[in-house]
Short mmCIF file of N, CA and C in Angstrom, two decimals:
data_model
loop_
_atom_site.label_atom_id
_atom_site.label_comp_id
_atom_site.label_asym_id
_atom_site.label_seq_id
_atom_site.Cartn_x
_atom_site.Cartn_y
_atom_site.Cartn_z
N UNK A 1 -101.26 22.95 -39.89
CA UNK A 1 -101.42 22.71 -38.46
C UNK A 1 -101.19 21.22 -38.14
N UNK A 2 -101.98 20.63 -39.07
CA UNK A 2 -101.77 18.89 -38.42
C UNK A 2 -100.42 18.10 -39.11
N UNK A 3 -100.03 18.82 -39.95
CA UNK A 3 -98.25 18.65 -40.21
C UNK A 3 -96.95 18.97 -39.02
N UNK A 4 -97.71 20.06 -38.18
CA UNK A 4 -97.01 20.27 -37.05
C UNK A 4 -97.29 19.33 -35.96
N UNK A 5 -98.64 19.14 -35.50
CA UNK A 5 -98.92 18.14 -34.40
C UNK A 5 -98.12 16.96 -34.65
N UNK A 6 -98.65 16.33 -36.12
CA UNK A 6 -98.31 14.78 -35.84
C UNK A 6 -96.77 14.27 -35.77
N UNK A 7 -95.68 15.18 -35.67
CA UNK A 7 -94.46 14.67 -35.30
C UNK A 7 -94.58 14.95 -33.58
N UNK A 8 -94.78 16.05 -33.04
CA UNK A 8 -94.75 16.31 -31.94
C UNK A 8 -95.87 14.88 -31.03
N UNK A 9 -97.22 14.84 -31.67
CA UNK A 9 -97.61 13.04 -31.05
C UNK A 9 -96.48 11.79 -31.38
N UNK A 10 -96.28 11.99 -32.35
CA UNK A 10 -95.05 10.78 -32.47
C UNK A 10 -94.22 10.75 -31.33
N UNK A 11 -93.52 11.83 -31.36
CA UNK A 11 -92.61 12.27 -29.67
C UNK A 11 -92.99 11.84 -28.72
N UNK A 12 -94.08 12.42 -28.28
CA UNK A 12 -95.08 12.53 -27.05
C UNK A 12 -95.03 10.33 -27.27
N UNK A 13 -95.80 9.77 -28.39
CA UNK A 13 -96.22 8.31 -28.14
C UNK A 13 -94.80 7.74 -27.78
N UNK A 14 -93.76 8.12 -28.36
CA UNK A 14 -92.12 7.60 -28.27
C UNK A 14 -91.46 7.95 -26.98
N UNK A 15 -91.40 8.59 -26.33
CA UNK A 15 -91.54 9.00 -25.25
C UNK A 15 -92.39 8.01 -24.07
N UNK A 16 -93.58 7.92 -24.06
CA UNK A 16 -94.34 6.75 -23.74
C UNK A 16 -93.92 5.62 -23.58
N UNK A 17 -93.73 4.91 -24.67
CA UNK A 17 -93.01 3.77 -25.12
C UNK A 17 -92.04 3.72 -23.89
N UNK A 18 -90.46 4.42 -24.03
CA UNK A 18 -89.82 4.00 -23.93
C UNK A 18 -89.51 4.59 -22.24
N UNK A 19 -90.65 4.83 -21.77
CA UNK A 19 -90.33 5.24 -20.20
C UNK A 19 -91.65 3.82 -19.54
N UNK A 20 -92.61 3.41 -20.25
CA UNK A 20 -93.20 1.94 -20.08
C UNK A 20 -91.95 0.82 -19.94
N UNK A 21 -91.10 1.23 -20.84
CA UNK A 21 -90.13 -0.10 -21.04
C UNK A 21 -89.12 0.09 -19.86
N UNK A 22 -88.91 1.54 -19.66
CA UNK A 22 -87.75 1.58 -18.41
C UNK A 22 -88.28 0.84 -17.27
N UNK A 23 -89.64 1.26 -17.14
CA UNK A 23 -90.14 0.96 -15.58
C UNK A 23 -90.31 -0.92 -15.65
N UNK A 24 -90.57 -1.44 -16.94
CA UNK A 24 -90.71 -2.90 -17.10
C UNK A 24 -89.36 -3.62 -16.95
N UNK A 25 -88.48 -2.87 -17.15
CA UNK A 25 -86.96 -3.10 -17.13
C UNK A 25 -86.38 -3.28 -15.71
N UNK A 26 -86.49 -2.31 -14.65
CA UNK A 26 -86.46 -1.95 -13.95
C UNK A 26 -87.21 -3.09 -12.99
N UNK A 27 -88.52 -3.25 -12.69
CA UNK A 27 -89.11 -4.49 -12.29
C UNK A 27 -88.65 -5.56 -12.59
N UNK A 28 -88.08 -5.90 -13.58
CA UNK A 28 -88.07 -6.96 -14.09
C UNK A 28 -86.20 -7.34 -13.52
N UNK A 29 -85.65 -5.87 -13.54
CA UNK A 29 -84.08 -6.54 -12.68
C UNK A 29 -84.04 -6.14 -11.28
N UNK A 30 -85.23 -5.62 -10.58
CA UNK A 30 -85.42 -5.73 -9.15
C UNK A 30 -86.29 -7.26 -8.85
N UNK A 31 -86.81 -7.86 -9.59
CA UNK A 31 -87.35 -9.22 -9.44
C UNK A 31 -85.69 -10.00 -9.72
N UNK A 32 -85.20 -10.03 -10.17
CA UNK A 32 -84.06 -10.77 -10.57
C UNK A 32 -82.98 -10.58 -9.58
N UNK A 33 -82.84 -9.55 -9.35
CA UNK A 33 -82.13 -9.66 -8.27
C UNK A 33 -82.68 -10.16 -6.76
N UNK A 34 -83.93 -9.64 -6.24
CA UNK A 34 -84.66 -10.30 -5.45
C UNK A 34 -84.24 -12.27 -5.36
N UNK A 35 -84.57 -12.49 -6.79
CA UNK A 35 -84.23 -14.11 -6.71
C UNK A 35 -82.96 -14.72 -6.68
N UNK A 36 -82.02 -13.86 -7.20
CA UNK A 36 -80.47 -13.97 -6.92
C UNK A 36 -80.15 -14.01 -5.43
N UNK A 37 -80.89 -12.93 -4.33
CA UNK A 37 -80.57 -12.80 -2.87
C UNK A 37 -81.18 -14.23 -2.41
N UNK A 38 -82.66 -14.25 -2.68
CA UNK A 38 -83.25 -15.09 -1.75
C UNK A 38 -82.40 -17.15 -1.88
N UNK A 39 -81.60 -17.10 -3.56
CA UNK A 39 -81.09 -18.31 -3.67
C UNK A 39 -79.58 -17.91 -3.03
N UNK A 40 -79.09 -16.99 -2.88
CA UNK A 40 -77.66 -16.86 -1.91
C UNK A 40 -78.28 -16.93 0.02
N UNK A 41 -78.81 -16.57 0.18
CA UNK A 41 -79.57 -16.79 1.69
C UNK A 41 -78.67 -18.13 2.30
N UNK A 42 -79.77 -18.69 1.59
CA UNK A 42 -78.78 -20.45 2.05
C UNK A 42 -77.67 -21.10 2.34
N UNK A 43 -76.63 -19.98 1.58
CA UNK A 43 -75.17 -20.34 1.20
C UNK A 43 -74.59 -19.34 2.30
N UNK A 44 -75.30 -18.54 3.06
CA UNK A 44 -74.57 -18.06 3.91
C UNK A 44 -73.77 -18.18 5.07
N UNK A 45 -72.61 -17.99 5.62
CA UNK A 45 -71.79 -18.70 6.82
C UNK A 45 -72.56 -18.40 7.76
N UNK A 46 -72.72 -19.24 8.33
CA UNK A 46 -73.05 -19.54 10.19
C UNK A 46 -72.13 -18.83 10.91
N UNK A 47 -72.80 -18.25 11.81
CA UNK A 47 -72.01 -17.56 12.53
C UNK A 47 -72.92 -16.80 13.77
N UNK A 48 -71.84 -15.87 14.88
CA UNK A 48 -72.83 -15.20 15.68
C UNK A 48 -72.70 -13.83 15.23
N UNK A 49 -73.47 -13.58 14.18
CA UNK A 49 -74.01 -12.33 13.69
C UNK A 49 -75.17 -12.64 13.13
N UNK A 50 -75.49 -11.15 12.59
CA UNK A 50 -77.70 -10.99 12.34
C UNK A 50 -77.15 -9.82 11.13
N UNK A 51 -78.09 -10.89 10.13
CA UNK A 51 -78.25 -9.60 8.95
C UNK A 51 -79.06 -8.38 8.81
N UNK A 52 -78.82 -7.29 8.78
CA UNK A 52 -80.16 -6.31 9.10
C UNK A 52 -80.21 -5.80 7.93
N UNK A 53 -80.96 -4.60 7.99
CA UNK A 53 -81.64 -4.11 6.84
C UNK A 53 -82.43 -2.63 7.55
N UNK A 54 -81.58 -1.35 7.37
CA UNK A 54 -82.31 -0.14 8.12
C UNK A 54 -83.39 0.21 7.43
N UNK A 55 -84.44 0.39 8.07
CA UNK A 55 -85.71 0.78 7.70
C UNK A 55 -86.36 1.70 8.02
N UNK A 56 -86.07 2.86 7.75
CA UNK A 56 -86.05 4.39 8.55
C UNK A 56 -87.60 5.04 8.08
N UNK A 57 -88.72 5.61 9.52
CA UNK A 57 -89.53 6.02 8.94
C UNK A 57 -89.40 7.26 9.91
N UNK A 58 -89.81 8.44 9.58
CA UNK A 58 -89.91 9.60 10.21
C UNK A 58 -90.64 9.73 11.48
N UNK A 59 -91.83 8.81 11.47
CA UNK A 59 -92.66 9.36 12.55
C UNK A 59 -92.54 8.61 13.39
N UNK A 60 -91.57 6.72 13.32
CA UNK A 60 -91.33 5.96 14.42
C UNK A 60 -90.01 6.02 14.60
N UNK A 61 -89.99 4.99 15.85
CA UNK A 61 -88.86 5.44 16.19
C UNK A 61 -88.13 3.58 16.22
N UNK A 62 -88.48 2.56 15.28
CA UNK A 62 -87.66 1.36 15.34
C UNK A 62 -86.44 1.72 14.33
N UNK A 63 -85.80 0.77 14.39
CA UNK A 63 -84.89 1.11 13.68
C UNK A 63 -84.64 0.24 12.25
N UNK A 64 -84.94 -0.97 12.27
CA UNK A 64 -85.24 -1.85 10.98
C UNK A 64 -85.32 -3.55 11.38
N UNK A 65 -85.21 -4.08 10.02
CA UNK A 65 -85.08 -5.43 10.43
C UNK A 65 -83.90 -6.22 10.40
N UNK A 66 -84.14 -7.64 11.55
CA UNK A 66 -82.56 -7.98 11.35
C UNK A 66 -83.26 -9.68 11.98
N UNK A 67 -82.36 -10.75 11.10
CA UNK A 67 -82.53 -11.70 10.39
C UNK A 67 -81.16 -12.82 11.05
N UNK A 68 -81.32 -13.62 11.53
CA UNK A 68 -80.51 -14.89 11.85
C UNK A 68 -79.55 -15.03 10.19
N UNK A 69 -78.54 -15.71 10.07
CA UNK A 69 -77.89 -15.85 9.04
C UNK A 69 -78.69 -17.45 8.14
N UNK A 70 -78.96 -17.45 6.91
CA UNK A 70 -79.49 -18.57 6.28
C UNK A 70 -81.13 -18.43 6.73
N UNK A 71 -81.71 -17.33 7.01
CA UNK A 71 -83.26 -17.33 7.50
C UNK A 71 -83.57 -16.35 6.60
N UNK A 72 -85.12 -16.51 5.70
CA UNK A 72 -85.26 -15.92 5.03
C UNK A 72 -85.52 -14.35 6.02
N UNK A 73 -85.96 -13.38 4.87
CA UNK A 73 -86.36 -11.71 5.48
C UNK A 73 -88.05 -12.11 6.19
N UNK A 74 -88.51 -13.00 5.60
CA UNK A 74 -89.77 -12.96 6.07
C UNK A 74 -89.98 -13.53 7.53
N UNK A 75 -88.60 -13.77 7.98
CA UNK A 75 -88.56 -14.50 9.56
C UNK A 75 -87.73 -13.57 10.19
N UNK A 76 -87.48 -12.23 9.70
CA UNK A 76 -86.87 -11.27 10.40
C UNK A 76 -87.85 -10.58 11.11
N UNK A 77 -87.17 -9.76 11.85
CA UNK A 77 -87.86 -9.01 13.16
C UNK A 77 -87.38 -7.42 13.32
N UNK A 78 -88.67 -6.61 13.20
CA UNK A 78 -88.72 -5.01 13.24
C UNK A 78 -88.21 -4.75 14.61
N UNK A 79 -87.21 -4.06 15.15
CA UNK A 79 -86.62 -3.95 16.34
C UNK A 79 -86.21 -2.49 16.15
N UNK A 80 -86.41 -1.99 17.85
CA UNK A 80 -85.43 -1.24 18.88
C UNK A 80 -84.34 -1.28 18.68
N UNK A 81 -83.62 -0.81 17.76
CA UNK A 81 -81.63 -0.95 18.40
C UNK A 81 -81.32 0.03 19.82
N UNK A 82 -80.95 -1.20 20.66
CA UNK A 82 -80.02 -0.19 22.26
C UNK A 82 -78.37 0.09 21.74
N UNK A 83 -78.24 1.62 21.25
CA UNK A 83 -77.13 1.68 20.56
C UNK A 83 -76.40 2.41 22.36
N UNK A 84 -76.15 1.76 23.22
CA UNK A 84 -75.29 2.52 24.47
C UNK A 84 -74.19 1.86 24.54
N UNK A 85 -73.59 1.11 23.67
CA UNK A 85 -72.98 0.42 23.52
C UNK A 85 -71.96 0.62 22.04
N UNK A 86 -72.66 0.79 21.14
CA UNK A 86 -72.49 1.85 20.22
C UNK A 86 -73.57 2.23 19.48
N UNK A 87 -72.95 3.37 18.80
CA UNK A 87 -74.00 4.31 17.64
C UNK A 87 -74.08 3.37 16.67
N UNK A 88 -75.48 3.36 15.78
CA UNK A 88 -75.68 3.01 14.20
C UNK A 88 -74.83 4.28 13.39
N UNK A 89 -74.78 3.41 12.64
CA UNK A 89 -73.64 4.72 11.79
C UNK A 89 -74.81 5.82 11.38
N UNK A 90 -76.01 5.88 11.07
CA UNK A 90 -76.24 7.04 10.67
C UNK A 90 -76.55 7.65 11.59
N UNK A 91 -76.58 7.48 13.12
CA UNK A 91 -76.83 8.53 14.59
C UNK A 91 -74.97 8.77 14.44
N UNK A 92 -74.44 7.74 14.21
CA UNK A 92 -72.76 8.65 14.73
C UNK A 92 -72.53 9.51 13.14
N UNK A 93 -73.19 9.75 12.20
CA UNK A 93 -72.40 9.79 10.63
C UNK A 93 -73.69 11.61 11.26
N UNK A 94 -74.83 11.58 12.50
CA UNK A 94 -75.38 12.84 12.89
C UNK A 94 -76.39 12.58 11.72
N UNK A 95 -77.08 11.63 10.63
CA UNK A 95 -77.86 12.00 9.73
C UNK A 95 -78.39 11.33 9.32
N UNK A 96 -79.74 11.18 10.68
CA UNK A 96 -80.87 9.76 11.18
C UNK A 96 -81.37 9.70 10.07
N UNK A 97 -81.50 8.29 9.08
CA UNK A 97 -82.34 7.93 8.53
C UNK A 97 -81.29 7.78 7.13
N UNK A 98 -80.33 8.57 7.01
CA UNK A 98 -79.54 8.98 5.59
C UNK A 98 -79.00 7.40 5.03
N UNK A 99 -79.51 6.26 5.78
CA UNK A 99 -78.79 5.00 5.08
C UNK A 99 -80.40 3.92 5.07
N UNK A 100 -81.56 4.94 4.91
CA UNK A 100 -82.57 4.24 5.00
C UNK A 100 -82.45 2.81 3.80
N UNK A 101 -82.73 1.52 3.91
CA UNK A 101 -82.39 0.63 2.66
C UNK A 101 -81.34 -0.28 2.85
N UNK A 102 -80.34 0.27 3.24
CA UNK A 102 -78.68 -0.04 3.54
C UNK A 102 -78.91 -1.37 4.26
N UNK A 103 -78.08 -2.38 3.73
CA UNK A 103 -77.90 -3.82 4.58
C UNK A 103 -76.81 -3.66 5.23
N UNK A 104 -76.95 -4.53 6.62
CA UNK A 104 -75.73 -4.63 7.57
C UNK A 104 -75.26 -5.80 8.16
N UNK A 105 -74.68 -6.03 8.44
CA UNK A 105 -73.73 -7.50 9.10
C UNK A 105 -73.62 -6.75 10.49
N UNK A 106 -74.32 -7.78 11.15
CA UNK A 106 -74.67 -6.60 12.73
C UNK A 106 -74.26 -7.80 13.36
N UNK A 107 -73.74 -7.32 14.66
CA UNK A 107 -73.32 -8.57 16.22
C UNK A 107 -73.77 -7.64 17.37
N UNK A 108 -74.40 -8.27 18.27
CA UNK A 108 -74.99 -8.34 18.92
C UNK A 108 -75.81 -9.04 19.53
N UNK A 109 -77.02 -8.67 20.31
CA UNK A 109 -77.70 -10.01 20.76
C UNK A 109 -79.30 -9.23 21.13
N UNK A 110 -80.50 -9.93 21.20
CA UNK A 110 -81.49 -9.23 21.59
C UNK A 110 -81.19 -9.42 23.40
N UNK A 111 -82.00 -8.66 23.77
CA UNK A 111 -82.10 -8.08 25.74
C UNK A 111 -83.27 -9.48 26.05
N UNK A 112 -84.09 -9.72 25.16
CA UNK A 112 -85.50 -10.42 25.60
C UNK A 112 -86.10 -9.40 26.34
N UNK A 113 -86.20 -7.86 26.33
CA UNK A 113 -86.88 -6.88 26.64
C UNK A 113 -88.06 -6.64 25.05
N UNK A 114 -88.85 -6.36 25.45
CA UNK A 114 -89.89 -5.42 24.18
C UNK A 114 -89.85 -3.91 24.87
N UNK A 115 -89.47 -3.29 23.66
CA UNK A 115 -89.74 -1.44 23.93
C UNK A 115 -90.89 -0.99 23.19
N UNK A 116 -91.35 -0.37 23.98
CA UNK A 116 -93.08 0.48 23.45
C UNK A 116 -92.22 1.33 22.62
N UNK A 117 -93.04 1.69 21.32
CA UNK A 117 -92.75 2.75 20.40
C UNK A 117 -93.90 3.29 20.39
N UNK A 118 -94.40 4.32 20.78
CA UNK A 118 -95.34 5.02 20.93
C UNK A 118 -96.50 5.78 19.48
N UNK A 119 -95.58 5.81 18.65
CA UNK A 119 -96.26 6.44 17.33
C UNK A 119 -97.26 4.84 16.67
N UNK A 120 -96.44 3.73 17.18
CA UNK A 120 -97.12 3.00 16.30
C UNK A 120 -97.83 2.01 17.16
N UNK A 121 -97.52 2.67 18.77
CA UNK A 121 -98.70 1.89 19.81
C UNK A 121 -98.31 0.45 20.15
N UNK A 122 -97.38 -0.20 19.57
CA UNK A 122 -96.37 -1.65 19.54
C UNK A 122 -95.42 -1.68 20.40
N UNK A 123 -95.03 -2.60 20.42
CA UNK A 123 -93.82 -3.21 21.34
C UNK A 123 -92.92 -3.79 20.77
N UNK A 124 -92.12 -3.88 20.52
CA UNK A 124 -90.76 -4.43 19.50
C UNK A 124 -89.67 -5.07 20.21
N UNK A 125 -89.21 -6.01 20.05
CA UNK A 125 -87.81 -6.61 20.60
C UNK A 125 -86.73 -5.47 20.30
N UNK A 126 -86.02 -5.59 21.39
CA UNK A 126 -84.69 -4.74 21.90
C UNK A 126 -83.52 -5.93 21.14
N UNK A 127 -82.76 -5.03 20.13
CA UNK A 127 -81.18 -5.20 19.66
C UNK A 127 -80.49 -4.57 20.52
N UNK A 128 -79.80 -5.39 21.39
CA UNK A 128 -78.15 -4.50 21.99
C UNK A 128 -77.21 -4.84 21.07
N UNK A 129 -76.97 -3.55 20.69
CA UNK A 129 -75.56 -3.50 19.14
C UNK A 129 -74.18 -2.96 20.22
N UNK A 130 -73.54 -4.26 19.56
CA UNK A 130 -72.07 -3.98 19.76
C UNK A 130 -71.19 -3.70 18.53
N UNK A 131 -71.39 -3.68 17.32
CA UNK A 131 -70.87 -3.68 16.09
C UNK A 131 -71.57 -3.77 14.65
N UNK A 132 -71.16 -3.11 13.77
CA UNK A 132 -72.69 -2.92 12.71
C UNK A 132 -71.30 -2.93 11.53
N UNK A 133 -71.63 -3.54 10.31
CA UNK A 133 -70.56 -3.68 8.82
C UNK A 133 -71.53 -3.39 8.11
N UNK A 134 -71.15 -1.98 7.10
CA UNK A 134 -71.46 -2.34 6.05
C UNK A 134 -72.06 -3.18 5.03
N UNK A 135 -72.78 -4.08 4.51
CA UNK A 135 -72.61 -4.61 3.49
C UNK A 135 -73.22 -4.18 1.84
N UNK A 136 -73.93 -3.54 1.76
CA UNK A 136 -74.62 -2.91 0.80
C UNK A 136 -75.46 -1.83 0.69
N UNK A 137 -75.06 -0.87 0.08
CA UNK A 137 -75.95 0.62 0.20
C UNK A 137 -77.33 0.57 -0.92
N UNK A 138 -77.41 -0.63 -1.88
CA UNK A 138 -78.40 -0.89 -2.56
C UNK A 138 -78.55 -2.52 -2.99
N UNK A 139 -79.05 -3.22 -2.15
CA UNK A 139 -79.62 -4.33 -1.93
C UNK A 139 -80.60 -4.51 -2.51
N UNK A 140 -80.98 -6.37 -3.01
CA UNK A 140 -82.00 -6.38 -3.50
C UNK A 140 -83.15 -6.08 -2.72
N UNK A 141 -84.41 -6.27 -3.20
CA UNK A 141 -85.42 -5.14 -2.58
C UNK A 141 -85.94 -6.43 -1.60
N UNK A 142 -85.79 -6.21 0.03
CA UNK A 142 -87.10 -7.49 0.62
C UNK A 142 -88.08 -7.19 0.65
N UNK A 143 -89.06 -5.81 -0.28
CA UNK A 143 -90.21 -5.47 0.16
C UNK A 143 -90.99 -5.62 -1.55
N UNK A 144 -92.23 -6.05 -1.45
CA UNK A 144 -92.74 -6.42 -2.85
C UNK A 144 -93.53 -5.23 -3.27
N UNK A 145 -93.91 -4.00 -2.25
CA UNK A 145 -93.83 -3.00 -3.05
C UNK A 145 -93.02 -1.75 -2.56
N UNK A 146 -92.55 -0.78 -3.65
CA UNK A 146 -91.54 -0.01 -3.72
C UNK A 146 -91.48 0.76 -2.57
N UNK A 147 -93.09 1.21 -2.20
CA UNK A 147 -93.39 2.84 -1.39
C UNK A 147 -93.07 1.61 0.26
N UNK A 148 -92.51 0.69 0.17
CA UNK A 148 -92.65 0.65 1.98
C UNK A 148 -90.82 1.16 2.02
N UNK A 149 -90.12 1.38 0.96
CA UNK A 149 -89.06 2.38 1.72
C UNK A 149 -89.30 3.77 1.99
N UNK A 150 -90.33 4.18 1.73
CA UNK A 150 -90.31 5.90 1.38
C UNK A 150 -90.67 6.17 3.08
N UNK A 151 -89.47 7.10 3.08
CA UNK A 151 -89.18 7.07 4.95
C UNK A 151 -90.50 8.35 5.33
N UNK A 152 -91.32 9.38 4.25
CA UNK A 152 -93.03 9.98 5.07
C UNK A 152 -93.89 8.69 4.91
N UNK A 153 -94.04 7.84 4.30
CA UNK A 153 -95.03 6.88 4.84
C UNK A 153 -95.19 6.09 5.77
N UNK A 154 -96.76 5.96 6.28
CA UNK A 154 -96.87 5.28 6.84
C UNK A 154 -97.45 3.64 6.98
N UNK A 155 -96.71 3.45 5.78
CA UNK A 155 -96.93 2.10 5.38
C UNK A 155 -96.19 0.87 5.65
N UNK A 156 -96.21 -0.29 6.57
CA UNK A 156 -95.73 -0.93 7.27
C UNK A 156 -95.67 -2.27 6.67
N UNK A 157 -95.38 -2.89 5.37
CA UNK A 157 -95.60 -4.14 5.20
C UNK A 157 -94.35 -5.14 5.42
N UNK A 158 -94.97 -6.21 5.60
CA UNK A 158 -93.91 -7.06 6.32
C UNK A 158 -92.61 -7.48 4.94
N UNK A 159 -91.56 -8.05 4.86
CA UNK A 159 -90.19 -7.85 4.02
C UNK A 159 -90.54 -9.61 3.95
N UNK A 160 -90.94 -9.50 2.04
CA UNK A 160 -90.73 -11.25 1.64
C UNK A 160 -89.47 -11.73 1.46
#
């Protein structure tokens, strides 16, 4: 009997091991990249565009954050997009929320209006979007823990 167990614990401890090391791995090149973004920040062109960052949660209705060019994430701002002007790609792509994470090279301008969002009882500055780019479908992370992308929570922490 204990000729059979103790390879199958070996497994079971090896196994262990090496899913500890993924997740240490893993932290350890989402910290690295984190510090790779925040030292490119600086080097970024001036210009009249706003870096965003969609931040999709089910039960509100903002749309994410978006950031002056050369300003860190922690001086960005949770906003309203007024898309009447145009759609965010995932209202025109029909599949709200499907680019939750996704960074963008956005132009536009805020209204100096605040819109009530009702689920979360706040008021948020208004984005009028005239144009939204691409830039990354997996960006380093601006949030220091994992669960503030997970689009059922309702966990709101601010992006370092």
């Amino acid at each position: 009997m204990i000729s059979r167990v103790l390879p199958l614990l070996a497994l079971a401890l090896l196994g262990c091991a090496t899913g500890c090391q993924t997740t240490r791995s893993t932290a350890s090149a989402q910290r690295m990249a984190r510090i790779r973004m925040q030292s490119e920040i600086p080097l970024e062109p001036k210009g009249d565009y706003f870096i965003a960052r969609r931040y999709y949660k089910v039960d509100y209705k903002v749309w994410g954050y978006i950031r002056k060019p050369r300003e860190s994430w922690s001086d960005a701002r949770l906003v309203m997009l007024n898309e009447n002007q145009t759609l965010a790609p995932d209202r025109a792509a029909h599949a709200i929320g499907s680019d939750n994470g996704y960074e963008y090279k956005v132009y536009g301008k805020f209204s100096g209006q605040r819109i009530y969002e009702p689920a979360s009882n706040e008021f948020y500055p208004e984005f009028l979007l005239s144009k939204m780019e691409l830039r990354s479908t997996s960006p380093a992370p601006i949030f220091e823990n994992p669960k503030a992308l997970d689009p059922e929570s309702r966990f709101f922490p601010p992006p370092h």
